[in-house]
XYZ file of C-alpha atoms in Angstrom:
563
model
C 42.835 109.091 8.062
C 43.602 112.242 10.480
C 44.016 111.287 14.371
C 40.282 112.652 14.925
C 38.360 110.451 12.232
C 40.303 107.916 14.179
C 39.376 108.692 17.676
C 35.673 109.136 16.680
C 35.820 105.871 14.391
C 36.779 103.668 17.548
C 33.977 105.491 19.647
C 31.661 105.051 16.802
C 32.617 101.079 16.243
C 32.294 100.740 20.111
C 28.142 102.966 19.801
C 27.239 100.345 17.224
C 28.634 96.930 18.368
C 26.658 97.667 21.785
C 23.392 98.176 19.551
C 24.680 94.533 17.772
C 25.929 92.880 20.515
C 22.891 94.085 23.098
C 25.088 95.161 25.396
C 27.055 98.231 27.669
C 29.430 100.580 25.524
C 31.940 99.385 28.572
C 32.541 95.890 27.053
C 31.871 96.467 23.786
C 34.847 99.373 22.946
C 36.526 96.847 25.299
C 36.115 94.211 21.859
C 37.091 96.945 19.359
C 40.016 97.824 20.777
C 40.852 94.248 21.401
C 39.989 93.298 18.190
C 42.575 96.375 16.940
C 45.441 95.031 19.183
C 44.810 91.615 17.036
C 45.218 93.078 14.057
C 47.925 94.953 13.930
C 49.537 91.870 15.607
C 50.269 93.505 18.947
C 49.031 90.443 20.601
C 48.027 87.026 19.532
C 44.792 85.049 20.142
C 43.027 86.596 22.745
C 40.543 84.763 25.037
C 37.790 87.986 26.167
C 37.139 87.741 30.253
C 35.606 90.951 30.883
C 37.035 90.032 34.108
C 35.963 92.602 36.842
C 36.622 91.764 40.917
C 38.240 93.869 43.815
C 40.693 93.120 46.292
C 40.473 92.824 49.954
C 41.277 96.457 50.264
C 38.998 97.541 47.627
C 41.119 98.203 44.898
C 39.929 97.311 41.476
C 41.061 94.477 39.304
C 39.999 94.248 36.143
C 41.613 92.695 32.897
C 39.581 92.383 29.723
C 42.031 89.625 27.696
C 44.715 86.936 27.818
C 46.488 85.944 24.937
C 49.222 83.153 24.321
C 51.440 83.820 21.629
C 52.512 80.578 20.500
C 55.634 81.194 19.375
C 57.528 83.087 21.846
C 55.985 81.846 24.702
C 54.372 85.239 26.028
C 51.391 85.705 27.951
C 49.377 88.969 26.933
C 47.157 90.463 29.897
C 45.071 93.276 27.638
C 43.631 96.265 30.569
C 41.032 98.258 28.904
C 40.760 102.364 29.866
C 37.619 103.365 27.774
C 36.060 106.369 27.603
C 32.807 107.413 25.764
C 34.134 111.034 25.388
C 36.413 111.471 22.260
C 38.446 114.674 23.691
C 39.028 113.386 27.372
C 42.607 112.654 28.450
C 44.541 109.160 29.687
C 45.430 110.444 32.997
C 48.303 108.905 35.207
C 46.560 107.348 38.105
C 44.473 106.070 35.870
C 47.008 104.109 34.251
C 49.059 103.225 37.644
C 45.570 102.060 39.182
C 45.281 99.838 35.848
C 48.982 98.779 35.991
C 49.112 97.641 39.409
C 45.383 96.044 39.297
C 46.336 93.201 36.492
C 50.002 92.893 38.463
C 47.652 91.992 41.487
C 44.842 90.028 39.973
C 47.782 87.878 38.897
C 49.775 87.591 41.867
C 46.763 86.584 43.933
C 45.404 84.028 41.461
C 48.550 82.144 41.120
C 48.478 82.045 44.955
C 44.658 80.924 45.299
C 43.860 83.931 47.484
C 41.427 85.714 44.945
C 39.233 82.508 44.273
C 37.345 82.022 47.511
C 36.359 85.684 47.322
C 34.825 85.185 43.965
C 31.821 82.957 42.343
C 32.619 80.148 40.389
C 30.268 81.346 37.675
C 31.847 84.440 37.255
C 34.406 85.703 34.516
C 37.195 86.623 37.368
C 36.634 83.627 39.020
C 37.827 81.710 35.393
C 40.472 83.922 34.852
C 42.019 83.363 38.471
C 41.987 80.234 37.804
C 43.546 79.977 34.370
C 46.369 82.115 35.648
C 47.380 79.915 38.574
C 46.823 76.391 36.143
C 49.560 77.937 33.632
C 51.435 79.841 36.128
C 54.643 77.000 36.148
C 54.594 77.206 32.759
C 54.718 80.771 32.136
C 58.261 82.814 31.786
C 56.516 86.293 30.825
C 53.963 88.234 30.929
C 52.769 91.097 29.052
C 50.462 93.751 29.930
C 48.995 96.122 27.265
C 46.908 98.791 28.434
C 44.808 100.231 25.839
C 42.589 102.962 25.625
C 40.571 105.027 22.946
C 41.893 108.260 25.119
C 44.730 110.124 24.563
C 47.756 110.226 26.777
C 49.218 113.815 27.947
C 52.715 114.423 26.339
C 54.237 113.839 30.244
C 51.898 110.331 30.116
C 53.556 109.143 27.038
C 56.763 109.101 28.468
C 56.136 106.915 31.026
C 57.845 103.616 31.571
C 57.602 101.205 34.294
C 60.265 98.798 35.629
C 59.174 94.880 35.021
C 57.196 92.996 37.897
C 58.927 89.535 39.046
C 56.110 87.046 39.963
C 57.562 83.884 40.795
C 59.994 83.131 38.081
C 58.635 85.302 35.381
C 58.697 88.552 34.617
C 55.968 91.045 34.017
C 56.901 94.088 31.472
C 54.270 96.635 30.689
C 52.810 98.774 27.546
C 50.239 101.370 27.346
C 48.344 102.000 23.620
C 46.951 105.583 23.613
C 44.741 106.490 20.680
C 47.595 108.603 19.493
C 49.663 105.858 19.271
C 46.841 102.937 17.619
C 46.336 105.416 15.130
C 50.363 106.055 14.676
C 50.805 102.267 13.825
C 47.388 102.405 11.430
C 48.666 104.736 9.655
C 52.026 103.233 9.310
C 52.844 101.957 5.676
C 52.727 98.508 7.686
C 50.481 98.871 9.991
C 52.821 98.170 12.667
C 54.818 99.547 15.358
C 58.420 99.534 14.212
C 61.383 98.681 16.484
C 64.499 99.870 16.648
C 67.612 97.460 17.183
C 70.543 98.484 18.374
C 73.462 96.107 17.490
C 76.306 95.419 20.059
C 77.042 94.995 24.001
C 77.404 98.394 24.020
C 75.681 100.178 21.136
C 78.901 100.022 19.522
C 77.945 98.412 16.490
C 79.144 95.027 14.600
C 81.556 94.721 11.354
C 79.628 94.794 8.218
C 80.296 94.265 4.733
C 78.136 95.880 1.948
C 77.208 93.406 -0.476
C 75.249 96.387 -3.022
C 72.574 98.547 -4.013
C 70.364 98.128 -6.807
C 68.778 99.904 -9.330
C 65.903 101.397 -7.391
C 68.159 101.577 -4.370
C 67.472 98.524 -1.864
C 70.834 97.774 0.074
C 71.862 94.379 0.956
C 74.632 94.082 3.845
C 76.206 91.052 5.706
C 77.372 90.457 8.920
C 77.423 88.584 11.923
C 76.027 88.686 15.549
C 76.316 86.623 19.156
C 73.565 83.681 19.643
C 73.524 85.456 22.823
C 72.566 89.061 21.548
C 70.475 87.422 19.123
C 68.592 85.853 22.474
C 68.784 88.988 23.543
C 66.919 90.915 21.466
C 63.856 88.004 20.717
C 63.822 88.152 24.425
C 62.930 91.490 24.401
C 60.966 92.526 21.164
C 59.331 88.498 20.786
C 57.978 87.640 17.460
C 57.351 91.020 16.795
C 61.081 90.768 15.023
C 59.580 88.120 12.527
C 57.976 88.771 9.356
C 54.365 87.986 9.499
C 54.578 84.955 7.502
C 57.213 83.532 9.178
C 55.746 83.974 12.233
C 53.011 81.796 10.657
C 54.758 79.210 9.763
C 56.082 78.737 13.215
C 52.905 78.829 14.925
C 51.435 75.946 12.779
C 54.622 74.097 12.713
C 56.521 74.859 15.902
C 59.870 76.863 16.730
C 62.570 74.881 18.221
C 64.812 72.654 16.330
C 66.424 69.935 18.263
C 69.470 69.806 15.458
C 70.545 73.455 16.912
C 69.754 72.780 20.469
C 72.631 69.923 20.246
C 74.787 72.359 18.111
C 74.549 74.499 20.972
C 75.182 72.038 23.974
C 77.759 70.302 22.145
C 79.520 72.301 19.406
C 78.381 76.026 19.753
C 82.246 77.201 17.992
C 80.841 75.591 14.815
C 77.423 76.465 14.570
C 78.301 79.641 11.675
C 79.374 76.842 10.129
C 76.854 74.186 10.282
C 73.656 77.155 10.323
C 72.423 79.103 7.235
C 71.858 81.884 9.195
C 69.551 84.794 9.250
C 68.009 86.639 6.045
C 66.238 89.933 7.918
C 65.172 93.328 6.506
C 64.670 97.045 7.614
C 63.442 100.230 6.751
C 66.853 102.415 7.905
C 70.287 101.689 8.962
C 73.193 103.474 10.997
C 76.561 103.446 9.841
C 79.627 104.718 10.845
C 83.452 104.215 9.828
C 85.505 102.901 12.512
C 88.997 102.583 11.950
C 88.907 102.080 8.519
C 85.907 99.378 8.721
C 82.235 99.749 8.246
C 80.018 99.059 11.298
C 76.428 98.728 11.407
C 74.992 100.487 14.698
C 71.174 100.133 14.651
C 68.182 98.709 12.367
C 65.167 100.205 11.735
C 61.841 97.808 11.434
C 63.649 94.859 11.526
C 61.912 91.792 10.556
C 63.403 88.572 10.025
C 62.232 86.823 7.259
C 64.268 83.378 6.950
C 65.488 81.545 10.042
C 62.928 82.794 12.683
C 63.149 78.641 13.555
C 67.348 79.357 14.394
C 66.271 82.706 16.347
C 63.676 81.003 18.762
C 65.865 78.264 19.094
C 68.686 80.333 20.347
C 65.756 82.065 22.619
C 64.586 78.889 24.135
C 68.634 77.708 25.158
C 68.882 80.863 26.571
C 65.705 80.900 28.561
C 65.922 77.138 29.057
C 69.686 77.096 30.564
C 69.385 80.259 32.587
C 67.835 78.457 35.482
C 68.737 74.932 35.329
C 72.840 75.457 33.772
C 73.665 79.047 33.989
C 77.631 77.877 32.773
C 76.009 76.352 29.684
C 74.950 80.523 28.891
C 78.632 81.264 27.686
C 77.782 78.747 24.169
C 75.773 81.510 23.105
C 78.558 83.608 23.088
C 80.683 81.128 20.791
C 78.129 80.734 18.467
C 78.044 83.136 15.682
C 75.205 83.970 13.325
C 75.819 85.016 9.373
C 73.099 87.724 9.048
C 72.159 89.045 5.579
C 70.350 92.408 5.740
C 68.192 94.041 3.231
C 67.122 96.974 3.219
C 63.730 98.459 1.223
C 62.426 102.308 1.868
C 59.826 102.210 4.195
C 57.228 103.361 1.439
C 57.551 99.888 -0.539
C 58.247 97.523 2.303
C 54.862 96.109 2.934
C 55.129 94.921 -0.865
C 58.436 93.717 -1.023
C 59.498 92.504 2.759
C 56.869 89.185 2.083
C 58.440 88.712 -1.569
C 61.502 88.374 -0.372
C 60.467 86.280 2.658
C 58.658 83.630 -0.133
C 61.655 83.906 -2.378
C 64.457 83.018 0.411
C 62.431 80.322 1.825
C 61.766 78.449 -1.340
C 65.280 77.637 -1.281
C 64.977 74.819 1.764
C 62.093 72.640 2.692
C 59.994 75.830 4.275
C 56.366 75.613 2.108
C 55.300 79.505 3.252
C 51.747 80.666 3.273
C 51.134 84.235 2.643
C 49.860 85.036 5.670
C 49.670 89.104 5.069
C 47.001 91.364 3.689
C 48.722 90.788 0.047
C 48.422 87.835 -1.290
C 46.243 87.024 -4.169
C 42.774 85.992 -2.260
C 42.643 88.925 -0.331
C 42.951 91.270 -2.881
C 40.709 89.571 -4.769
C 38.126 89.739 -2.001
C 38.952 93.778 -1.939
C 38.176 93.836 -5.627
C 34.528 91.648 -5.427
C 33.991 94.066 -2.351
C 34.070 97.169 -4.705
C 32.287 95.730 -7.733
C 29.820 93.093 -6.466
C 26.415 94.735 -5.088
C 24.020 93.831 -2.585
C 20.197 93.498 -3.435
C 18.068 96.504 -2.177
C 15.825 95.675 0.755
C 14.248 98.371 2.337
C 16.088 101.287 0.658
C 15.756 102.301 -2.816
C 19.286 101.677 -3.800
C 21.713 98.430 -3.634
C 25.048 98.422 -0.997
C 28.140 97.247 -0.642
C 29.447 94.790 1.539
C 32.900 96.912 2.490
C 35.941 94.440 3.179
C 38.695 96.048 5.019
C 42.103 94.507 3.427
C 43.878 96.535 5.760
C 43.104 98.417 9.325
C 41.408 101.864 8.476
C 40.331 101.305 5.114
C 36.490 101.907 5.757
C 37.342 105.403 7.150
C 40.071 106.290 4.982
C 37.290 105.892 2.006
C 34.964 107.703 3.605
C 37.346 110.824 5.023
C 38.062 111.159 1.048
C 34.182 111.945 0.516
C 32.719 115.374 1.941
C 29.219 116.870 2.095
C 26.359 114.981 0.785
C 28.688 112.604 -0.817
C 29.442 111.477 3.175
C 25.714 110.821 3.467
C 25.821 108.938 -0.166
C 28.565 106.868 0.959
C 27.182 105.976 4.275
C 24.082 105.413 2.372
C 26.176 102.733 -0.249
C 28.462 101.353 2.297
C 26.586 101.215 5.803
C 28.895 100.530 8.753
C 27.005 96.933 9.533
C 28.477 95.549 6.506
C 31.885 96.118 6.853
C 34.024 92.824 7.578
C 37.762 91.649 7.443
C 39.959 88.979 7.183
C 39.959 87.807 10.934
C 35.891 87.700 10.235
C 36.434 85.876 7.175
C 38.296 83.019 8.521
C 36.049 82.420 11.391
C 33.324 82.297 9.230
C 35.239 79.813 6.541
C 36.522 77.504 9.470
C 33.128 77.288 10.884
C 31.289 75.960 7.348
C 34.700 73.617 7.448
C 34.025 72.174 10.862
C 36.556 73.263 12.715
C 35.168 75.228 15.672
C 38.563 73.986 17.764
C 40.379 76.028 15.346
C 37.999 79.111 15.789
C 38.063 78.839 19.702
C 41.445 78.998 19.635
C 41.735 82.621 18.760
C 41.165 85.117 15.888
C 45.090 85.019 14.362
C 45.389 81.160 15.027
C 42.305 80.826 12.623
C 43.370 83.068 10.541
C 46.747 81.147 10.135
C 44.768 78.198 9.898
C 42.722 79.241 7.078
C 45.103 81.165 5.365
C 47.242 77.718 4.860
C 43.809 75.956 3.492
C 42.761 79.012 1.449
C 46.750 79.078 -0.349
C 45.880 75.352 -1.401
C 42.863 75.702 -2.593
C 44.038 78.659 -4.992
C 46.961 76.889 -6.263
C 44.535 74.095 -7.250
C 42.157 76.455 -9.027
C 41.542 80.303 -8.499
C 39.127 80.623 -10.577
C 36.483 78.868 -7.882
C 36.905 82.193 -5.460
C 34.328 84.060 -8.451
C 31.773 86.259 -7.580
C 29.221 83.287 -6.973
C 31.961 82.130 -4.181
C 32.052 86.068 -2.964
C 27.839 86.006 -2.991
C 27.710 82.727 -0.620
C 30.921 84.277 1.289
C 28.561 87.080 2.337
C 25.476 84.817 3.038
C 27.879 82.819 5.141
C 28.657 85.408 6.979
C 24.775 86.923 7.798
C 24.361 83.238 8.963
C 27.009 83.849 11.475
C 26.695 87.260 12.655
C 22.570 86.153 13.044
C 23.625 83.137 14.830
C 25.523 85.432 17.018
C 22.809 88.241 17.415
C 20.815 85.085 18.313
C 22.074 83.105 20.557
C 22.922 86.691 22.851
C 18.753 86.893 23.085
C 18.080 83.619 23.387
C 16.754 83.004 26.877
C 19.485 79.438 27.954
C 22.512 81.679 27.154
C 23.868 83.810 30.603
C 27.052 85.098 29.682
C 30.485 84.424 28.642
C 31.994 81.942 25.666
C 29.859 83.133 23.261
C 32.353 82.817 20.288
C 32.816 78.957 21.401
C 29.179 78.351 21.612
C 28.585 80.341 18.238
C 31.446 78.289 16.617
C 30.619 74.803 17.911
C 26.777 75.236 17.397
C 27.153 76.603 14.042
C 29.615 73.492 13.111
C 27.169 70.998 14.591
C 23.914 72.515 12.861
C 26.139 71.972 9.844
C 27.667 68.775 10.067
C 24.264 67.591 11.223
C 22.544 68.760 7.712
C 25.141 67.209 5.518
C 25.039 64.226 7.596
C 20.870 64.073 6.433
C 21.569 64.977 2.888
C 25.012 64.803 1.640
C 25.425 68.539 1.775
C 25.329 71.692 3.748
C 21.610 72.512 1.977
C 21.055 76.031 3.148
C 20.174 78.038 0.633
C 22.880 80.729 0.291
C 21.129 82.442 -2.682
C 17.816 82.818 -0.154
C 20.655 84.189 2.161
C 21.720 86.863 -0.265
C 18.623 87.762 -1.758
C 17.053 88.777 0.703
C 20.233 90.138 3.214
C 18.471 87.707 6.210
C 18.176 84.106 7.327
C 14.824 82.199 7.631
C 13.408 82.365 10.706
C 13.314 77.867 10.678
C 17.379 78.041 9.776
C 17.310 80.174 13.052
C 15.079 78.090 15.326
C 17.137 74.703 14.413
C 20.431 76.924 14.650
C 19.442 77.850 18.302
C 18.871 73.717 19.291
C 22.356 72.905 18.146
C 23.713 76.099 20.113
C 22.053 75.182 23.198
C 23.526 71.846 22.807
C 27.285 73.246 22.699
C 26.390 75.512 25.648
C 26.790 71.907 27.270
């Protein structure tokens, strides 16, 4: 997809979720692009505020989302810059007015000067105080400022020096179009990073171990617990392979074992550890008197022993306030680090094989938490091949599931002329979905709204785990009778949604939490009565709509989680 299908496409997605959602184009490109930053795992779980105030000197303050990534301990602040107009330009002020807004909306909530300015009831007012409630607990922040406008070439090579509020720090981002559709289009559909290995860029000692057949490189070497700190500290869990940074969400990152390796016997921890197995895309080298070094890594991803990398993290961050002496361990405690490396073209297939393969070796049981594994695709297949009954049109459609970011207008850019209009015709816009959609939906018929309200990639994690188990027990249940109630499950929820926005108790905000709970409890209450869900999903997908009774008992048990 080129950069100006792109640009339109988010425009376009923000046009029609305002028609959905019955709402201003303002907040609702404010969800897309959210909703983009979650998928290509820029940030994790994000809780929508909309949050709008001003300061006592009029300046604006205005953050759209908060995230908490649960494994490296970062907050995410998400400032929206939206613009209707697909060829204006991300100016500078406009991005040092953003900047300096969320760094102020934060400062003065964590000091309780923006709340008695503000009404309870109001989004800002929530925020504020969610901010100052966390605020002892918080180390970093993160701000991403995203915007469907492009930055200037002089814009883009911006950078801004990290805030200090209290005891954490505050770095900052900004997402341009340009660069949301640069990571689409990436092979993995995700920003790569760049590592550069030693104090001083000088490198570390390597050892190649080989090269296969079809060229993938395997190295060895060793690094500092303290650089290894180091760079988690700066990049986060960005550095682990998506999988791995599943499993540690669900199962926690810090391993008491190393922590007293660490206080107590840091010159023996290469010894004790298993280290590191990582990837990348590229590698420098360079001879150095006679010896290979290894100067910088491409895409690195670790994809066994994220646990030993957080845990050398957390020392770091834990000791550099309350034992500054007990720092110097790090630097005694040396990691074995086996690197391999795959051309970027085949990555994305082979990076999760060979996270699966190296942790099958200890006690780690890893989901496949990527757009690869064997239920997805299969949902990308039944997409294709399973059609939707004809309502009002002469023809049936497609439900289009979008396995990866971009797939719905990388389909349609391949079509021209009247086979746009056929396509468009086949696969309307309103019935595209994707796998954060799908697991909201699946952990709602399950009862677990807690799960849903936690965030879009904690209930995807969550249901990714369930979903793995229920294959491995028999695949042959997700058939295309499973992919027909899938999709009535799913007009259920986005009706419920559409619903409870009109219905005349709801006022605004937590609409996801009252769609989630209410849905769950509507639920739970029928199978309570009868032993069984009993709405009829074939109704559902025969006629592409809900009864309007389903929808009237739907909106009691709503109402009833507003409370």
């Amino acid at each position: 997809m080129n950069f100006s299908h792109f640009q339109a496409g988010l425009v376009n997605d923000g046009r029609t979720r305002a028609e959905t959602d019955l709402t201003t184009f303002e907040e609702a490109i404010g969800l897309v692009l959210c909703d983009l930053l979650e998928e290509l795992e820029i940030v994790q779980d994000l809780q929508v505020f909309h949050a709008r105030t001003r300061s006592v000197r009029n300046r604006q303050l205005a953050i759209e989302a908060v995230g908490e990534d649960p494994v490296d301990g970062t907050t995410s602040i998400v400032v929206v810059l939206n613009t209707p107009d697909v060829d204006s330009s991300l100016k500078k002020t406009e991005i040092d007015r953003a900047v300096a807004g969320a760094e102020q909306f934060v400062r003065l909530a964590i000091a309780g000067d923006l709340q008695p300015h503000l009404e309870e009831s109001a989004p800002a007012y929530e925020l504020a105080e969610y901010f100052r409630d966390r605020s002892s607990d918080t180390d970093r922040y993160r701000v991403e400022v995203v915007s469907n406008a492009s930055a200037t070439q002089g814009v883009k090579q911006l950078s801004f020096e990290p805030a200090t509020i209290g005891s954490a720090t505050m770095t900052f981002r900004v997402w341009d179009a340009a660069r949301l559709h640069n990571t689409v289009s990436s092979s993995s559909q995700r920003e790569p990073i760049e590592i550069v290995l030693g104090e001083e860029g000088e490198g570390v000692p390597c050892v190649h171990g080989g090269t296969t057949e079809d060229g993938i490189k395997t190295y060895l070497f060793t690094i500092s617990g303290r650089h290894l700190a180091s760079i988690y500290d700066d990049f986060g869990s960005r550095v682990l392979e998506s999988n791995v940074r599943g499993f540690l969400s669900a199962r926690g990152n810090v391993n008491k074992g190393i922590q007293w390796t660490l206080n107590n016997d840091p010159d023996m921890f290469l010894a004790f550890n298993n280290g590191l197995t990582t990837t990348a895309t590229d590698v420098t080298l360079e001879q150095h008197a006679g010896a290979l070094r290894l100067k910088s890594l491409k895409d690195w991803q670790i994809v066994n022993g994220g646990q030993t990398t957080a845990s050398m993290w957390y020392f770091a961050n834990q000791n550099k306030k309350r034992n500054p002496d007990k720092l110097a361990n790090l630097d005694g405690a040396s990691v074995q680090v086996k690197l391999v490396v795959v051309d970027d073209e085949r990555a994305s297939e082979i990076v999760p094989d060979i996270a699966r393969y190296a942790n099958s070796q200890n006690k780690v049981n890893l989901s496949d938490f990527s757009s690869n594994s064997p239920f997805q695709k299969l949902l990308d297949r039944q997409s294709r091949n399973v059609l939707a009954p004809s309502q009002e049109v002469q023809y049936d459609t497609r439900w289009f599931y979008e396995r990866t970011r971009g797939a719905y207008e990388n389909a349609r850019a391949r079509t021209s002329g009247a086979r746009v209009r056929e396509f468009d015709a086949h696969n309307p816009k309103s019935q595209k979905f994707d796998k954060l959609e799908v697991a909201k939906v699946e952990n709602i018929w399950r009862f677990a709204p807690q799960v849903v309200s936690k965030g879009a990639q904690s209930s995807f994690l969550y249901f990714s785990e369930l979903i793995a188990k229920e294959w491995n027990r028999d695949e042959n249940q997700f058939n295309d009778a499973y992919y027909r109630d899938l999709i009535a499950r799913l007009i259920l929820f986005r009706s419920t949604r559409s619903h409870v926005q009109e219905a005349p108790w709801y006022t605004t905000g937590y609409l996801a939490n009252i769609v989630a709970y209410g849905m769950s409890k509507f639920l739970y209450d029928l199978q309570d009565m009868f032993d069984e869900h009993m709405i009829d999903l074939g109704a559902i997908w025969r006629e592409q709509s809900c009864d309007a009774r389903v929808m009237e008992n739907i909106d009691v048990a709503c109402e009833a989680a507003r409370e």
